[in-house]
Short mmCIF file of N, CA and C in Angstrom, two decimals:
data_model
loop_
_atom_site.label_atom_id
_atom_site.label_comp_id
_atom_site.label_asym_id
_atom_site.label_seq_id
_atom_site.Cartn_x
_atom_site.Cartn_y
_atom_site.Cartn_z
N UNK A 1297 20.52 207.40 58.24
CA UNK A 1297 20.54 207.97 59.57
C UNK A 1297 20.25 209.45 59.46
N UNK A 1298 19.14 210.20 60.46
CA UNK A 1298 19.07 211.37 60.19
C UNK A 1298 19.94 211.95 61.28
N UNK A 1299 20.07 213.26 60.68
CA UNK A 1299 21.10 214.25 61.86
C UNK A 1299 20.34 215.20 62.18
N UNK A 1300 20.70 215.36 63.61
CA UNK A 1300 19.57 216.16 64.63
C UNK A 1300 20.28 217.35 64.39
N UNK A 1301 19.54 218.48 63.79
CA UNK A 1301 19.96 219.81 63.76
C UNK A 1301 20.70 220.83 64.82
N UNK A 1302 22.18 221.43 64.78
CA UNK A 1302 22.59 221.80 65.81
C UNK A 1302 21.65 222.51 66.53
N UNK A 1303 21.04 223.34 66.15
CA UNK A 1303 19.78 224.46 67.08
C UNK A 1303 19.07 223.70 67.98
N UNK A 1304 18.76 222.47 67.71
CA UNK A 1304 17.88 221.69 68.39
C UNK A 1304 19.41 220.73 69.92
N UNK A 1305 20.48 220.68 69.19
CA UNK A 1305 21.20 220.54 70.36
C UNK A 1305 21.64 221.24 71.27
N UNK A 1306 22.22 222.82 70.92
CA UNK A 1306 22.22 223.87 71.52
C UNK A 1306 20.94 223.94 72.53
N UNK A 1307 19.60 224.18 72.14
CA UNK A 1307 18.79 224.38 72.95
C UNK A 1307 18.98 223.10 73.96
N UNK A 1308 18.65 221.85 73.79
CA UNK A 1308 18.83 220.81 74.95
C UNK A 1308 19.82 221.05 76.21
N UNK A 1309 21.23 221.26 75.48
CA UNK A 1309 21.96 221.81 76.72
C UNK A 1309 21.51 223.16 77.06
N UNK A 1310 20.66 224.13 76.75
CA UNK A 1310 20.69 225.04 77.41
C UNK A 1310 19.61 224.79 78.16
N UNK A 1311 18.71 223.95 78.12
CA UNK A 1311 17.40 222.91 78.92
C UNK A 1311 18.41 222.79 80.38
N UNK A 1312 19.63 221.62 80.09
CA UNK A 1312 20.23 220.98 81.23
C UNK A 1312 21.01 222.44 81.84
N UNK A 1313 21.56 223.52 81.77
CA UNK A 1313 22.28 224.49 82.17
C UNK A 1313 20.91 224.88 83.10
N UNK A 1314 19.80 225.58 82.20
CA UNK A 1314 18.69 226.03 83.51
C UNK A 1314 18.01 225.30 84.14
N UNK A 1315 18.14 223.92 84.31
CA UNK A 1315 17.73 223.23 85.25
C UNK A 1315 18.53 222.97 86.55
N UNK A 1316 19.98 222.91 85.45
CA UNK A 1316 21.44 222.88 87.29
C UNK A 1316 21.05 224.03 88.02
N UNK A 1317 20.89 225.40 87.38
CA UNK A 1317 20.95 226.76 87.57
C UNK A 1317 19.31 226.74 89.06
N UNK A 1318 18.65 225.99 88.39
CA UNK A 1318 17.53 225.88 89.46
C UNK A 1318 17.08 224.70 90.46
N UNK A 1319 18.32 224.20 90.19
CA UNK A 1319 18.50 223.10 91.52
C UNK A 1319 18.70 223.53 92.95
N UNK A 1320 19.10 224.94 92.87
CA UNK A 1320 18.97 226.00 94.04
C UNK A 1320 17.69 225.80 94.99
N UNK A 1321 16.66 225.45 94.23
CA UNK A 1321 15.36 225.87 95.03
C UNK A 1321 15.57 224.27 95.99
N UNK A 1322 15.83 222.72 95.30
CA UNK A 1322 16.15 221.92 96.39
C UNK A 1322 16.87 221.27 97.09
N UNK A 1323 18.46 221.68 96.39
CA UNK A 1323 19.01 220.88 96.85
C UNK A 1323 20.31 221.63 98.24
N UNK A 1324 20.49 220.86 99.06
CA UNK A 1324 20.74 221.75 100.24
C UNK A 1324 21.61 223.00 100.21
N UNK A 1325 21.87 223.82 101.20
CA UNK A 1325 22.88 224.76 101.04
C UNK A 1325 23.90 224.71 101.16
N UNK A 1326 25.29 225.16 101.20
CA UNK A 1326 26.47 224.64 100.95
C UNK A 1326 27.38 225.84 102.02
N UNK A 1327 27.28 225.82 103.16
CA UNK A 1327 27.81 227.00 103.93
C UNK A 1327 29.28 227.03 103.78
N UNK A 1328 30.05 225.95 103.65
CA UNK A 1328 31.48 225.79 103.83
C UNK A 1328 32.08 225.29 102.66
N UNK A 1329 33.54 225.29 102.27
CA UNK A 1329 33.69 225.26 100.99
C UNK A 1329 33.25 223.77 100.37
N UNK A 1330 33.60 223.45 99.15
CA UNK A 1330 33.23 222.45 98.84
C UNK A 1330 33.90 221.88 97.78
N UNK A 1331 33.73 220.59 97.16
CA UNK A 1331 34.23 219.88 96.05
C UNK A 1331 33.78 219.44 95.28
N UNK A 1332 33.37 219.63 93.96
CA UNK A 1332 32.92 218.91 92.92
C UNK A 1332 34.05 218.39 91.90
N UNK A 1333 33.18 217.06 91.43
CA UNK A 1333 33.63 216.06 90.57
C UNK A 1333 33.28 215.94 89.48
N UNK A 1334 33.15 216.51 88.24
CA UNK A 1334 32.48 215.98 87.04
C UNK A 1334 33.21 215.07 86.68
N UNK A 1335 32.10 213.57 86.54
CA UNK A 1335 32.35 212.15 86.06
C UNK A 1335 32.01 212.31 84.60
N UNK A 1336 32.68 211.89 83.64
CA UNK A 1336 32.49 211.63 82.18
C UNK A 1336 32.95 210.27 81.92
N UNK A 1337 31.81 209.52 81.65
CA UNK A 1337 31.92 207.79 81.54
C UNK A 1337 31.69 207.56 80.15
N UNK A 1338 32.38 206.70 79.35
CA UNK A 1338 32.73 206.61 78.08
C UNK A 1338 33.27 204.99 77.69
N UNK A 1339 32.84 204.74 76.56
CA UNK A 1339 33.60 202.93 76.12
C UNK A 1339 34.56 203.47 76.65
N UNK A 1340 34.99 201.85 76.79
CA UNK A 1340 36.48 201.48 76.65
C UNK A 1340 36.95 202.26 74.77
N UNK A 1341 36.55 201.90 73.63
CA UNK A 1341 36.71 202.70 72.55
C UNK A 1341 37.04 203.91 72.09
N UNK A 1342 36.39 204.84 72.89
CA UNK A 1342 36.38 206.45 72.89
C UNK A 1342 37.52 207.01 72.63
N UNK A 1343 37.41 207.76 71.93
CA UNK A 1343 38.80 208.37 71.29
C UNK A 1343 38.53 209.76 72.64
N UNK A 1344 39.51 209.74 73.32
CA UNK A 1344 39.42 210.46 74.26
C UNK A 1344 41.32 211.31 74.54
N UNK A 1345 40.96 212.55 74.64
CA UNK A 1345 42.36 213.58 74.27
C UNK A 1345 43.37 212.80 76.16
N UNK A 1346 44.28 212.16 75.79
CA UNK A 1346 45.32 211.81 76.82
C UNK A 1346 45.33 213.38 77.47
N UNK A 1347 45.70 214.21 76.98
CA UNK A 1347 46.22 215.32 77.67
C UNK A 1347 45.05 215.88 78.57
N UNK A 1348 44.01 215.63 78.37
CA UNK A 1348 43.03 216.52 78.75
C UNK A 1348 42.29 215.48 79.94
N UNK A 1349 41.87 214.39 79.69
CA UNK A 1349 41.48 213.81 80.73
C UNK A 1349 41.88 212.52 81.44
N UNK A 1350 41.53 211.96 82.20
CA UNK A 1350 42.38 210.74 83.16
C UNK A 1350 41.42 209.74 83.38
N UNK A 1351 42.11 208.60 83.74
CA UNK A 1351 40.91 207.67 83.96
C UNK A 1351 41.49 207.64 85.45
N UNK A 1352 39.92 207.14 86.14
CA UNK A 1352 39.46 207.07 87.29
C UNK A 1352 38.65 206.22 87.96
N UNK A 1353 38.89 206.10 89.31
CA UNK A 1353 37.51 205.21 89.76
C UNK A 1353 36.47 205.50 89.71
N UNK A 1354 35.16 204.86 89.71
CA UNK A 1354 34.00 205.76 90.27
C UNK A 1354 33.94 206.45 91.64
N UNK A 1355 33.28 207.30 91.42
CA UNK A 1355 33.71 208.44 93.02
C UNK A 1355 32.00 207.95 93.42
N UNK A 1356 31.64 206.91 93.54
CA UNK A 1356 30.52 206.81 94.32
C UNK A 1356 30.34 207.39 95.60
N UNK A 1357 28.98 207.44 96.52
CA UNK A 1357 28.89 208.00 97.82
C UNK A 1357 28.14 207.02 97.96
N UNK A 1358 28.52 206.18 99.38
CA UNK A 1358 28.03 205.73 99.74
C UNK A 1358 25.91 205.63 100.15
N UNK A 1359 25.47 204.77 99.71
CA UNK A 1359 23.96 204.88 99.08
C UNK A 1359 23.13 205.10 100.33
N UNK A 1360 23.56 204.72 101.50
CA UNK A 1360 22.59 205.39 102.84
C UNK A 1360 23.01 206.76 102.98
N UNK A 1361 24.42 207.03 102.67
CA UNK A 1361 24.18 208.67 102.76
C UNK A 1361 24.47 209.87 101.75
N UNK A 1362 23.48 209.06 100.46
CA UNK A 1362 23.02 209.66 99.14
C UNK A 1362 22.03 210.00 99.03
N UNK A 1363 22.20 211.13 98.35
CA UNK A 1363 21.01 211.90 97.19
C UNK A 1363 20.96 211.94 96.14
N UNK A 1364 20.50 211.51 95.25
CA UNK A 1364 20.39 211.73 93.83
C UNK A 1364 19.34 212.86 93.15
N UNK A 1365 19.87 213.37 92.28
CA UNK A 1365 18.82 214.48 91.19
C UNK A 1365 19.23 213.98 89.90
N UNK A 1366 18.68 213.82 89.26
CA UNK A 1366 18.48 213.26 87.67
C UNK A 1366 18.60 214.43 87.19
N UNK A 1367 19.02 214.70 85.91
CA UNK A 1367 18.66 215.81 85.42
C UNK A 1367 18.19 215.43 84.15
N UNK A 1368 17.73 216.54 83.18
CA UNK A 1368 17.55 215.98 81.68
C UNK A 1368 18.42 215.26 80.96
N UNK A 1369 18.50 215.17 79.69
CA UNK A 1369 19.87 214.17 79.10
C UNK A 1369 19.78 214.57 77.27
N UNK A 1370 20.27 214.41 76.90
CA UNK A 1370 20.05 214.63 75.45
C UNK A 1370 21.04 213.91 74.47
N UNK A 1371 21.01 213.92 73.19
CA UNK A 1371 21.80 212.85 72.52
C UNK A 1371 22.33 213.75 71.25
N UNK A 1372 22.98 213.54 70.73
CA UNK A 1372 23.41 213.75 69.27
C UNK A 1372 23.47 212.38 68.30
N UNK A 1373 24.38 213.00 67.40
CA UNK A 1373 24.44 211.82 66.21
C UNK A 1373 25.66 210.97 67.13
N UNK A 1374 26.20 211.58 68.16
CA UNK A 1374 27.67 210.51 68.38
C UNK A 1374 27.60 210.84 69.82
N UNK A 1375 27.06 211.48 70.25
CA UNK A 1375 27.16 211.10 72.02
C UNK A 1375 25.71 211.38 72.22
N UNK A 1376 25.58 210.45 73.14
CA UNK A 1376 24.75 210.67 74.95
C UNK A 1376 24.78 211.12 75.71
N UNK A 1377 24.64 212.60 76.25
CA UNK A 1377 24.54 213.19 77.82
C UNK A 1377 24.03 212.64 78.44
N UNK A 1378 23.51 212.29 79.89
CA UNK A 1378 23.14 212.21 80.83
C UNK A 1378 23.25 212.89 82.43
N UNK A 1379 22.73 214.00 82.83
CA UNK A 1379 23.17 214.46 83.76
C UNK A 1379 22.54 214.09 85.10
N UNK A 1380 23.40 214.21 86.17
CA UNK A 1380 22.62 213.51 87.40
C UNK A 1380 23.70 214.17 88.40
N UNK A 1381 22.76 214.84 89.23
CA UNK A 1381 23.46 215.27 90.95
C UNK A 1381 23.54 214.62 91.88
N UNK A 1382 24.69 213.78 92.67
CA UNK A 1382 24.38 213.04 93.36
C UNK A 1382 25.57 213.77 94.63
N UNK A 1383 24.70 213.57 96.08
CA UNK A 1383 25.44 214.54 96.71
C UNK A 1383 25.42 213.63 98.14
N UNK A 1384 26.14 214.10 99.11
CA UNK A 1384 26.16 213.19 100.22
C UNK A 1384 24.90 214.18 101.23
N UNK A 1385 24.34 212.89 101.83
CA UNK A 1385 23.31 213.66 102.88
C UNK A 1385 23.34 213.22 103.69
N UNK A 1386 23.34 213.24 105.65
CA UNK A 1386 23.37 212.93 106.33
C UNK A 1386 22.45 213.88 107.36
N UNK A 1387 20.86 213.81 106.99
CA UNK A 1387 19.89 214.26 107.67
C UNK A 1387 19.41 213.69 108.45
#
């Protein structure tokens, strides 16, 4: 198995950081306060810190009054990113 050099992972997330950073140009404006959710989906397996995170439902939005943005994604030797904006729209 080869191992993907950290420099080359560093840069990927810094790919997905300036792409959130320029989601400005489409995705709507936000006049009033607001709420975000970061979802982190993982086996059932995952050695995952009790203290630090919780399990949850999916916080879906209902799909007639969704938006989705994909974002890039990148991998290592032991995880998968995948990033994706999904926001409620009612235009």
């Amino acid at each position: 198995m080869s191992t993907k050099p950290e420099a080359q992972i560093q840069a990927e997330i810094r790919d997905i950081l300036k792409q959130i950073v320029s989601t400005v140009t489409f995705l709507p404006t936000m006049d009033e306060p607001s709420v975000f959710n970061i979802l982190a989906y993982t086996s059932e397996s995952a050695d995952v810190p009790a203290d630090e995170w919780v399990d949850t439902d999916p916080l879906a939005i209902e799909a007639s009054k969704s938006q989705q943005v994909k974002l890039r994604s990148f991998s290592t030797d032991v995880h998968r990113v995948e990033a994706m904006v999904a926001y409620r729209y009612e235009g």
